[in-house]
Coordinates of C-alpha atoms in Angstrom, one line a residue:
Chain A
M1 CA 25.1 6.1 9.7
D2 CA 24.0 8.5 7.1
T3 CA 23.8 6.9 3.6
S4 CA 21.8 9.7 1.9
R5 CA 23.1 11.6 -1.0
P6 CA 23.7 15.4 -0.8
E7 CA 20.3 16.8 -0.1
P8 CA 18.4 18.3 -3.1
Q9 CA 16.3 21.2 -2.0
L10 CA 12.5 21.0 -2.3
S11 CA 12.4 24.6 -3.3
A12 CA 14.3 23.7 -6.4
L13 CA 11.6 21.1 -7.3
Y14 CA 8.5 23.0 -6.4
Q15 CA 9.0 26.4 -8.0
E16 CA 6.2 28.9 -8.2
L17 CA 5.9 28.5 -11.9
I18 CA 5.4 24.7 -11.6
L19 CA 2.7 25.1 -9.0
D20 CA 1.1 27.8 -11.2
H21 CA 0.9 25.4 -14.2
Y22 CA -0.3 22.6 -11.9
R23 CA -3.2 24.7 -10.6
R24 CA -4.0 26.6 -13.8
P25 CA -3.0 24.2 -16.6
R26 CA -2.8 25.7 -20.1
N27 CA -4.4 23.9 -23.0
K28 CA -6.3 21.5 -20.9
G29 CA -9.1 19.9 -22.9
T30 CA -9.8 18.0 -26.1
L31 CA -9.5 18.8 -29.7
E32 CA -12.3 18.0 -32.1
D33 CA -10.1 18.0 -35.2
A34 CA -7.1 16.2 -33.7
T35 CA -4.8 14.4 -36.1
H36 CA -2.9 12.7 -33.4
S37 CA -4.2 11.2 -30.1
V38 CA -2.0 9.3 -27.6
S39 CA -3.0 8.0 -24.1
L40 CA -0.2 7.1 -21.7
N41 CA -0.1 6.2 -18.1
N42 CA 2.5 5.4 -15.6
P43 CA 1.4 2.0 -14.3
L44 CA 3.6 2.4 -11.2
C45 CA 1.9 5.5 -9.9
G46 CA -1.2 5.9 -12.0
D47 CA -0.4 9.2 -13.6
E48 CA -2.4 9.6 -16.8
I49 CA -2.2 11.8 -19.9
D50 CA -4.3 12.0 -23.0
L51 CA -2.4 14.2 -25.5
Q52 CA -4.1 15.5 -28.7
L53 CA -2.4 17.3 -31.5
R54 CA -3.6 18.9 -34.7
V55 CA -0.8 18.8 -37.2
D56 CA -1.1 20.6 -40.5
G57 CA 1.5 19.5 -43.0
D58 CA 4.6 19.5 -40.9
V59 CA 3.4 22.0 -38.3
I60 CA 1.8 21.4 -34.9
K61 CA -1.2 23.9 -34.9
E62 CA -2.8 22.9 -31.6
A63 CA -1.9 20.8 -28.6
R64 CA -4.3 19.9 -25.8
F65 CA -4.2 17.4 -23.0
I66 CA -6.3 15.8 -20.3
G67 CA -4.5 14.3 -17.4
R68 CA -4.5 13.2 -13.8
G69 CA -1.4 13.2 -11.8
C70 CA 1.2 14.9 -9.7
S71 CA 2.3 18.6 -10.0
I72 CA 5.4 17.6 -12.0
S73 CA 3.6 15.5 -14.6
Q74 CA 0.7 18.0 -15.1
A75 CA 2.9 21.1 -15.1
S76 CA 5.2 19.4 -17.6
A77 CA 2.2 18.7 -19.9
S78 CA 0.9 22.2 -19.6
M79 CA 4.2 23.8 -20.4
M80 CA 4.8 21.3 -23.2
T81 CA 1.5 22.1 -25.0
Q82 CA 2.3 25.8 -24.7
L83 CA 5.6 25.3 -26.4
L84 CA 4.4 23.0 -29.2
K85 CA 2.2 25.5 -31.0
E86 CA 3.5 26.4 -34.5
R87 CA 6.5 24.1 -34.1
T88 CA 7.4 21.7 -36.9
V89 CA 7.5 18.0 -36.2
P90 CA 11.4 17.9 -36.3
Q91 CA 11.4 20.8 -33.8
A92 CA 9.1 19.0 -31.5
I93 CA 11.2 15.9 -31.6
A94 CA 14.3 18.0 -30.9
L95 CA 12.5 19.6 -27.9
A96 CA 11.7 16.2 -26.5
E97 CA 15.3 15.3 -26.7
R98 CA 16.4 18.5 -25.0
M99 CA 13.8 17.9 -22.2
S100 CA 15.1 14.3 -21.8
A101 CA 18.7 15.6 -21.6
M102 CA 17.7 18.2 -19.0
M103 CA 16.1 15.4 -16.9
Q104 CA 19.4 13.6 -17.1
G105 CA 21.1 16.5 -15.5
D106 CA 22.5 18.2 -18.7
D107 CA 23.2 21.8 -17.6
G108 CA 23.4 23.0 -21.2
A109 CA 19.8 21.8 -21.7
A110 CA 18.7 23.4 -18.5
R111 CA 20.0 26.8 -19.8
D112 CA 18.5 26.3 -23.3
K113 CA 16.0 29.1 -23.9
T114 CA 14.1 27.0 -26.4
L115 CA 12.7 25.0 -23.5
G116 CA 10.9 28.1 -22.2
D117 CA 9.1 27.7 -18.9
L118 CA 10.1 24.0 -18.9
R119 CA 13.5 25.1 -17.5
A120 CA 11.7 25.4 -14.1
L121 CA 11.6 21.6 -14.2
A122 CA 15.4 21.3 -14.2
G123 CA 15.4 20.6 -10.5
V124 CA 13.5 17.3 -11.1
S125 CA 16.7 15.8 -12.3
K126 CA 17.8 15.7 -8.7
F127 CA 14.8 13.6 -7.7
P128 CA 15.3 10.4 -9.8
V129 CA 12.0 8.8 -9.0
R130 CA 10.2 11.9 -10.3
I131 CA 11.9 12.1 -13.7
K132 CA 9.3 9.7 -15.1
C133 CA 6.6 12.1 -14.0
A134 CA 8.2 15.0 -15.9
L135 CA 8.7 12.9 -19.0
L136 CA 5.3 11.3 -19.2
P137 CA 3.8 14.0 -21.5
W138 CA 7.0 14.0 -23.6
N139 CA 6.8 10.3 -24.0
A140 CA 3.2 10.7 -25.3
L141 CA 4.5 13.4 -27.7
T142 CA 7.2 11.1 -29.0
D143 CA 4.7 8.3 -29.5
A144 CA 2.4 10.7 -31.4
M145 CA 5.2 11.8 -33.6
K146 CA 6.2 8.2 -34.3
A147 CA 2.7 7.3 -35.1
G148 CA 2.4 10.2 -37.5
R149 CA 5.5 9.2 -39.4
G150 CA 4.7 5.5 -39.4
Chain I
M1 CA 1.6 0.6 23.8
L2 CA 4.6 -1.5 23.1
D3 CA 8.1 -0.5 24.3
V4 CA 9.0 1.0 20.9
A5 CA 12.5 2.1 21.8
R6 CA 13.4 -1.5 22.8
I7 CA 11.9 -3.0 19.7
R8 CA 13.6 -0.5 17.4
A9 CA 17.0 -1.6 18.8
D10 CA 16.3 -5.0 17.3
F11 CA 16.1 -3.6 13.8
P12 CA 19.5 -2.4 12.4
L13 CA 18.1 -0.6 9.5
L14 CA 16.0 1.7 11.7
A15 CA 19.2 3.2 13.2
Q16 CA 20.0 4.5 9.7
R17 CA 19.4 8.2 9.0
E18 CA 17.5 9.3 5.8
N19 CA 18.2 12.7 4.3
G20 CA 19.7 13.8 7.6
H21 CA 16.7 12.7 9.7
R22 CA 15.7 9.8 11.9
L23 CA 14.2 7.2 9.6
V24 CA 10.4 7.2 10.0
Y25 CA 9.4 4.1 8.2
L26 CA 5.6 4.1 7.5
D27 CA 5.4 1.8 4.5
N28 CA 4.9 -1.4 6.3
A29 CA 2.0 -2.5 4.1
A30 CA 4.5 -2.6 1.3
T31 CA 7.2 -4.4 3.2
T32 CA 8.7 -4.5 6.7
Q33 CA 12.1 -4.1 8.1
K34 CA 13.9 -7.2 9.5
P35 CA 15.1 -7.7 13.1
Q36 CA 18.7 -8.9 13.7
V37 CA 17.4 -12.4 14.7
V38 CA 16.0 -12.9 11.1
L39 CA 19.3 -11.7 9.6
D40 CA 21.2 -14.0 11.9
A41 CA 18.9 -17.0 11.0
I42 CA 19.7 -16.5 7.3
V43 CA 23.4 -16.1 7.8
D44 CA 23.5 -19.1 10.2
Y45 CA 21.6 -21.2 7.8
Y46 CA 24.3 -20.6 5.1
R47 CA 27.1 -20.8 7.6
T48 CA 26.1 -24.1 9.2
T49 CA 23.3 -25.9 7.5
N50 CA 23.2 -25.3 3.7
A51 CA 22.6 -28.2 1.4
N52 CA 19.8 -29.1 -1.0
V53 CA 16.8 -30.3 0.8
H54 CA 14.9 -33.6 0.3
R55 CA 17.8 -35.0 -1.7
G56 CA 21.1 -35.7 0.0
A57 CA 21.8 -38.8 2.0
Y58 CA 24.4 -37.1 4.1
D59 CA 24.0 -35.5 7.5
L60 CA 24.3 -31.9 6.3
A61 CA 21.5 -32.3 3.8
I62 CA 19.3 -34.0 6.5
R63 CA 19.9 -31.0 8.8
A64 CA 18.9 -28.6 5.9
T65 CA 15.8 -30.6 5.3
E66 CA 14.9 -30.6 9.0
A67 CA 15.4 -26.8 9.2
Y68 CA 13.1 -26.4 6.1
E69 CA 10.4 -28.7 7.5
A70 CA 10.7 -27.1 10.9
A71 CA 9.9 -23.8 9.3
R72 CA 6.9 -25.3 7.6
A73 CA 5.7 -26.6 11.0
K74 CA 6.3 -23.1 12.5
V75 CA 4.2 -21.4 9.8
A76 CA 1.5 -24.1 10.2
A77 CA 1.2 -23.5 14.0
F78 CA 1.3 -19.7 13.6
V79 CA -1.9 -19.6 11.6
N80 CA -3.3 -22.9 13.0
A81 CA -3.2 -24.6 9.7
W82 CA -5.1 -27.9 9.2
A83 CA -1.8 -29.8 8.9
P84 CA 1.8 -29.0 8.2
E85 CA 1.4 -30.7 4.8
G86 CA -1.3 -28.1 4.1
V87 CA 1.4 -25.4 4.0
V88 CA 3.0 -24.9 0.6
F89 CA 6.0 -22.5 0.5
T90 CA 5.7 -19.9 -2.2
R91 CA 7.4 -16.7 -3.2
G92 CA 4.7 -14.8 -1.4
T93 CA 1.0 -14.1 -1.5
T94 CA 0.9 -13.4 -5.2
E95 CA 2.4 -16.8 -6.1
A96 CA 0.1 -18.5 -3.6
I97 CA -3.0 -17.1 -5.2
N98 CA -1.7 -17.8 -8.7
L99 CA -1.2 -21.4 -7.6
V100 CA -4.8 -21.7 -6.5
A101 CA -6.1 -20.1 -9.7
G102 CA -3.7 -22.0 -11.9
S103 CA -4.2 -25.4 -10.3
Y104 CA -7.5 -25.6 -8.5
G105 CA -9.2 -23.0 -10.7
R106 CA -8.1 -24.4 -14.0
A107 CA -9.1 -27.9 -12.9
T108 CA -12.6 -27.0 -11.6
L109 CA -13.9 -23.9 -13.4
K110 CA -16.1 -24.3 -16.5
A111 CA -17.6 -21.9 -19.0
G112 CA -20.6 -20.1 -17.4
D113 CA -19.3 -20.5 -13.9
S114 CA -18.6 -17.4 -11.8
V115 CA -15.8 -16.2 -9.5
V116 CA -16.4 -13.5 -6.9
V117 CA -13.8 -10.9 -5.8
T118 CA -14.3 -7.6 -4.1
G119 CA -13.8 -4.0 -5.1
M120 CA -11.0 -3.7 -2.5
D121 CA -8.8 -6.6 -3.7
H122 CA -5.2 -6.1 -4.4
H123 CA -4.3 -6.8 -8.1
S124 CA -2.7 -10.0 -6.9
N125 CA -6.1 -11.3 -5.8
L126 CA -7.8 -10.0 -8.9
V127 CA -5.7 -10.4 -12.0
P128 CA -5.1 -14.2 -11.5
W129 CA -8.9 -14.6 -11.4
Q130 CA -9.4 -12.4 -14.5
I131 CA -6.9 -14.5 -16.4
L132 CA -8.6 -17.7 -15.2
C133 CA -12.1 -16.5 -16.1
Q134 CA -11.0 -15.2 -19.5
E135 CA -9.5 -18.6 -20.2
K136 CA -12.5 -20.6 -19.1
G137 CA -15.3 -18.3 -20.3
A138 CA -16.4 -17.8 -16.7
T139 CA -17.8 -14.6 -15.2
L140 CA -15.9 -12.5 -12.7
R141 CA -18.1 -10.6 -10.3
M142 CA -16.7 -7.8 -8.3
V143 CA -18.5 -7.0 -5.0
E144 CA -19.1 -3.3 -4.3
I145 CA -17.7 -1.6 -1.3
T146 CA -19.5 0.8 1.1
E147 CA -18.7 4.5 1.2
D148 CA -16.5 4.0 4.3
G149 CA -14.5 1.2 2.6
R150 CA -16.0 -2.0 3.8
I151 CA -17.3 -4.9 1.7
D152 CA -21.0 -4.2 0.9
L153 CA -22.6 -7.3 2.5
S154 CA -25.9 -7.0 0.6
D155 CA -24.0 -6.9 -2.7
F156 CA -21.9 -9.8 -1.5
G157 CA -25.2 -11.7 -0.9
R158 CA -26.4 -10.8 -4.4
A159 CA -23.1 -12.1 -5.9
L160 CA -23.6 -15.4 -4.1
E161 CA -27.0 -15.8 -5.7
R162 CA -25.2 -16.9 -8.9
T163 CA -23.6 -19.8 -6.8
P164 CA -20.0 -18.9 -7.6
K165 CA -17.4 -21.7 -7.6
I166 CA -14.7 -19.5 -6.0
V167 CA -15.0 -16.5 -3.6
A168 CA -11.9 -14.5 -3.0
F169 CA -11.4 -11.5 -0.7
P170 CA -8.7 -9.9 1.5
Y171 CA -8.8 -10.4 5.2
V172 CA -7.3 -6.9 5.6
S173 CA -7.3 -4.3 2.8
N174 CA -3.8 -3.1 2.0
A175 CA -5.1 0.3 0.7
L176 CA -7.7 1.1 3.4
G177 CA -6.8 -1.0 6.4
T178 CA -10.3 -2.4 6.5
V179 CA -10.5 -5.6 8.6
N180 CA -13.2 -7.7 6.8
P181 CA -15.5 -10.1 8.7
A182 CA -13.6 -13.0 7.0
A183 CA -15.3 -15.8 9.0
Q184 CA -18.7 -14.5 8.3
L185 CA -17.9 -14.1 4.5
A186 CA -16.5 -17.6 4.4
K187 CA -19.6 -19.0 6.0
L188 CA -21.9 -17.3 3.5
A189 CA -19.8 -18.4 0.6
H190 CA -19.7 -22.0 1.8
A191 CA -23.4 -22.0 2.2
V192 CA -23.7 -21.7 -1.6
G193 CA -21.0 -24.3 -2.2
A194 CA -18.1 -21.9 -3.1
V195 CA -14.5 -22.5 -2.2
V196 CA -13.1 -19.6 -0.2
V197 CA -9.7 -18.0 -1.0
V198 CA -8.4 -15.4 1.6
D199 CA -5.6 -13.0 0.8
G200 CA -3.8 -12.9 4.1
A201 CA -0.9 -10.6 3.1
Q202 CA -2.0 -7.8 5.4
S203 CA -3.7 -9.8 8.2
T204 CA -1.0 -12.4 9.0
P205 CA 1.6 -9.8 10.1
H206 CA -0.8 -7.7 12.2
L207 CA -3.4 -9.9 13.9
K208 CA -3.8 -13.4 15.4
V209 CA -4.9 -15.6 12.5
D210 CA -6.6 -18.9 12.9
V211 CA -7.4 -20.4 9.5
Q212 CA -9.5 -23.2 10.9
A213 CA -11.6 -20.7 12.9
L214 CA -12.0 -18.6 9.7
D215 CA -12.9 -21.8 7.9
C216 CA -11.6 -20.7 4.6
D217 CA -10.2 -23.2 2.1
F218 CA -7.1 -21.4 0.9
Y219 CA -5.1 -18.7 2.7
A220 CA -2.2 -16.9 1.2
L221 CA 0.5 -15.0 3.1
S222 CA 3.8 -13.2 2.5
G223 CA 6.9 -13.4 4.7
H224 CA 8.4 -10.1 3.9
K225 CA 5.4 -8.2 5.2
M226 CA 5.9 -9.9 8.6
L227 CA 9.6 -9.2 9.3
G228 CA 10.7 -12.2 7.2
P229 CA 12.8 -12.2 4.0
M230 CA 11.5 -11.2 0.6
G231 CA 10.6 -14.1 -1.6
S232 CA 9.2 -16.1 1.3
G233 CA 5.6 -16.9 1.8
A234 CA 3.0 -19.7 1.8
L235 CA -0.2 -21.0 0.6
V236 CA -2.1 -22.6 3.6
A237 CA -4.8 -24.9 2.4
K238 CA -7.1 -27.8 3.4
P239 CA -5.0 -30.9 2.7
D240 CA -7.8 -32.8 1.0
L241 CA -8.2 -30.0 -1.5
L242 CA -4.5 -29.8 -2.2
D243 CA -4.3 -33.5 -2.6
A244 CA -6.9 -33.5 -5.3
M245 CA -5.4 -30.6 -7.2
P246 CA -3.1 -31.1 -10.3
P247 CA 0.4 -29.8 -10.0
Y248 CA 1.2 -26.1 -10.7
H249 CA 4.8 -26.1 -11.8
G250 CA 6.6 -29.2 -13.1
G251 CA 10.2 -30.1 -12.2
G252 CA 12.3 -31.8 -9.6
E253 CA 11.1 -32.4 -6.1
M254 CA 7.4 -32.4 -7.2
I255 CA 7.6 -35.8 -8.9
S256 CA 7.4 -39.4 -7.7
R257 CA 8.3 -41.4 -10.8
V258 CA 9.2 -39.9 -14.2
W259 CA 8.8 -41.8 -17.5
D260 CA 9.6 -40.7 -21.0
D261 CA 6.2 -39.3 -21.6
H262 CA 4.5 -38.9 -18.2
S263 CA 5.2 -38.7 -14.5
T264 CA 3.5 -39.4 -11.2
Y265 CA 3.7 -36.8 -8.6
N266 CA 5.0 -36.5 -5.1
K267 CA 2.6 -36.1 -2.1
I268 CA 1.6 -32.8 -0.8
P269 CA 3.0 -30.3 -0.1
H270 CA 6.0 -31.3 -2.2
K271 CA 3.8 -31.8 -5.3
F272 CA 3.5 -28.0 -5.4
E273 CA 7.2 -27.2 -4.6
A274 CA 9.0 -27.9 -7.9
G275 CA 12.7 -27.0 -7.9
T276 CA 15.0 -26.1 -5.1
P277 CA 13.0 -24.2 -2.7
N278 CA 13.9 -20.9 -0.9
V279 CA 15.2 -22.5 2.2
E280 CA 16.8 -19.4 3.6
G281 CA 13.5 -17.7 3.1
A282 CA 11.6 -20.4 5.0
V283 CA 14.2 -20.3 7.8
G284 CA 14.1 -16.5 8.0
L285 CA 10.3 -16.6 8.1
A286 CA 10.4 -19.0 10.9
A287 CA 12.7 -16.7 12.9
A288 CA 10.4 -13.8 12.2
I289 CA 7.4 -15.8 13.5
T290 CA 9.4 -16.6 16.7
Y291 CA 10.1 -12.9 17.1
L292 CA 6.5 -11.9 16.6
E293 CA 5.2 -14.6 19.0
G294 CA 7.7 -13.3 21.6
I295 CA 5.9 -10.0 21.5
G296 CA 2.4 -11.3 20.9
L297 CA 0.1 -10.7 17.9
D298 CA -2.7 -9.4 20.1
R299 CA -0.4 -6.8 21.6
I300 CA 0.9 -5.9 18.1
A301 CA -2.7 -5.5 16.8
E302 CA -3.6 -3.3 19.8
H303 CA -0.5 -1.1 19.4
E304 CA -1.1 -0.6 15.7
Q305 CA -4.7 0.3 16.2
A306 CA -3.8 2.9 18.8
L307 CA -1.3 4.4 16.3
A308 CA -3.8 4.4 13.5
A309 CA -6.3 6.1 15.8
A310 CA -3.8 8.8 16.8
A311 CA -2.8 9.3 13.2
I312 CA -6.4 9.7 12.0
E313 CA -7.1 12.1 14.9
K314 CA -4.1 14.3 14.0
L315 CA -4.6 14.2 10.2
I316 CA -8.3 15.1 10.2
Q317 CA -7.4 18.2 12.1
I318 CA -5.4 19.4 9.1
E319 CA -7.8 21.3 6.9
G320 CA -8.1 19.7 3.5
V321 CA -7.1 16.2 4.6
T322 CA -9.5 13.4 3.8
V323 CA -8.9 10.0 5.4
Y324 CA -10.4 6.9 3.6
G325 CA -11.6 3.7 5.1
P326 CA -13.8 2.6 8.0
H327 CA -14.6 5.2 10.6
A328 CA -15.1 2.6 13.3
L329 CA -11.7 1.5 14.7
G330 CA -13.0 -2.0 15.3
H331 CA -13.0 -2.4 11.5
R332 CA -9.5 -1.1 11.0
A333 CA -5.9 -2.2 11.0
G334 CA -2.8 0.1 11.1
V335 CA -3.2 1.5 7.6
V336 CA -4.2 5.1 7.1
S337 CA -4.9 6.2 3.5
F338 CA -5.5 9.9 2.9
T339 CA -5.4 12.8 0.4
Y340 CA -4.6 16.4 1.1
G341 CA -6.6 18.9 -0.9
D342 CA -5.0 19.3 -4.4
V343 CA -1.5 18.4 -3.2
H344 CA -1.0 15.2 -5.1
P345 CA 0.1 12.1 -3.1
H346 CA 3.4 11.8 -5.1
D347 CA 4.2 15.3 -4.1
I348 CA 3.4 14.6 -0.5
A349 CA 5.6 11.5 -0.6
T350 CA 8.5 13.5 -2.1
I351 CA 8.2 16.3 0.5
L352 CA 7.9 13.8 3.4
D353 CA 10.9 11.9 2.2
R354 CA 13.0 15.0 2.8
D355 CA 12.2 14.6 6.5
G356 CA 13.1 11.0 6.4
I357 CA 9.5 9.8 6.4
C358 CA 8.7 6.9 4.1
I359 CA 5.1 6.6 3.0
R360 CA 3.5 5.1 -0.1
A361 CA 1.8 7.2 -2.7
G362 CA -0.2 5.8 -5.6
H363 CA -2.9 3.3 -6.3
H364 CA -1.5 0.6 -4.0
C365 CA -2.1 -2.0 -6.6
T366 CA -5.9 -1.4 -6.2
Q367 CA -6.9 0.5 -9.3
P368 CA -10.6 -0.7 -9.1
L369 CA -10.7 0.6 -5.5
M370 CA -9.2 3.9 -6.4
R371 CA -11.9 4.3 -9.1
R372 CA -14.6 3.6 -6.6
L373 CA -13.1 6.2 -4.2
N374 CA -13.0 8.5 -7.2
V375 CA -9.3 9.3 -6.6
A376 CA -6.3 8.7 -8.9
A377 CA -4.1 7.9 -5.9
T378 CA -3.8 8.3 -2.2
A379 CA -1.0 8.7 0.3
R380 CA -0.7 5.8 2.7
A381 CA 0.9 5.5 6.1
S382 CA 1.1 2.0 7.5
F383 CA 2.3 1.1 10.9
Y384 CA 4.0 -1.8 12.6
L385 CA 5.3 -2.8 16.0
Y386 CA 8.4 -0.5 15.8
N387 CA 6.4 2.6 15.0
G388 CA 5.5 4.9 17.9
P389 CA 3.6 8.1 18.6
D390 CA 6.8 10.0 17.6
D391 CA 6.3 8.7 14.1
V392 CA 2.7 9.9 14.0
D393 CA 3.8 13.3 15.2
A394 CA 6.5 13.4 12.5
L395 CA 4.0 12.5 9.8
A396 CA 1.5 15.1 10.9
G397 CA 4.2 17.8 11.2
A398 CA 5.7 17.1 7.8
L399 CA 2.2 17.1 6.2
V400 CA 1.6 20.6 7.5
K401 CA 5.0 21.6 6.0
A402 CA 3.9 20.1 2.7
G403 CA 0.8 22.1 2.7
A404 CA 2.7 25.3 3.3
L405 CA 5.2 24.5 0.6
F406 CA 2.4 24.0 -1.9
G407 CA 0.7 27.1 -0.7
Y408 CA -2.3 25.0 0.0
V409 CA -5.3 27.1 0.7
P410 CA -8.4 25.3 2.0
A411 CA -11.3 25.7 -0.4

């Protein structure tokens, strides 16, 4: 008896670009003049991220992260920090919503050029247990934005 | 080696295919698959015997009570308990340890006292003690582990110098497979007057356990890790200790007489079994024990040790793989924890899953241990009686594929 779902391809998950961001993460480090700092971890698997932002007025000027975790969570953090620079807070929130939609299998989001390199992560939606990995840095971002407005 | 083909035929789930491949189930330290005899025992109980236990005056209820108490006797004999009334059915090891901390611990621990745990304890044998110590203003002392993942005996000795009231440790480490010298540790702890709590979640399924020979005071076990149903388990304890302990949960069954403002309590073990118990779980666990005894715990232990040895030998030949835990096989059960270069354990688990191989990736509910090993997570393969050399080959083969997919280049 075969109860498995149609088989998602590993090659769709582990694209070259993802492995590149995993091995050479962009914006890894800390910010001395951060205005927002959020630490999140996934208690189930132990993935960790410390996200730091410098927001000037309504614009994200810098984004850095420190993290430990799988290729998906770390690549997602690296790509996210690249994309956040010079975005306004509402734009950042909109990106987080697009990312979340892409993880839920929204094809429109997966083709949305505003997501940049992150589109390489579209394949994660086929691996339900890994979606939380991809969204970990985005949840940190959302928390940071909420804290900023609160 | 056991006749794996014959054993597998007893486990319906193992005939299932995963992602188009033969299911290679190597997550037995998390939970085990169930043989048909266990499934039958549960169904038969509901089909022929179901009624509430220790209550009804009718024959059916008496038969249900007999089945439940026969299961208790079965568990008692399996680990050579001090007496059947020293076996309290629980939801598993976690609840059993919480029972000891919540009842014995709360009744005896005072501010300034100390409780000893180890750096390899599962969160379930750590967090209940943290909660207790915080509540009481007591100190929790964590014993260090050696580089190869054994309890550091000299640090254990130093921890005992503070004459702790309670000493808790795992018989077998769930994350590393280390078999600890439980009898020796219990003896040392008793010499300073401590009460000894052994987490038996990983030992009971895999080696012959004799709690009286260990001479611990409390021993916790889980049914689902030894072919039994989830939500079954037991606390095995010295009856005089249980007798003196206050109740843990209040409710039906655990009482003797109930007044408006107070109650007197039932005798052990019922004093600790408030509410309708998990009778199907107890009956299923008894069937699992019968099955395990039919094969023999010594043979199972030998089989798993051979598989672990074969797995370690194959894995360390893959450049970049690090295997954690004791090097000497005498100190090891069938658990192999490893990392593979910079290929994260979660990625390994996802890649192996495509080949129908189930392993665990993460911290294994042992975050303090992971910190000591200086890793965020490991991948873990854990074996049981239905695993064979073909499973070891599948694991090693898929791991090489994972390395290739990740373009892993040895440093």
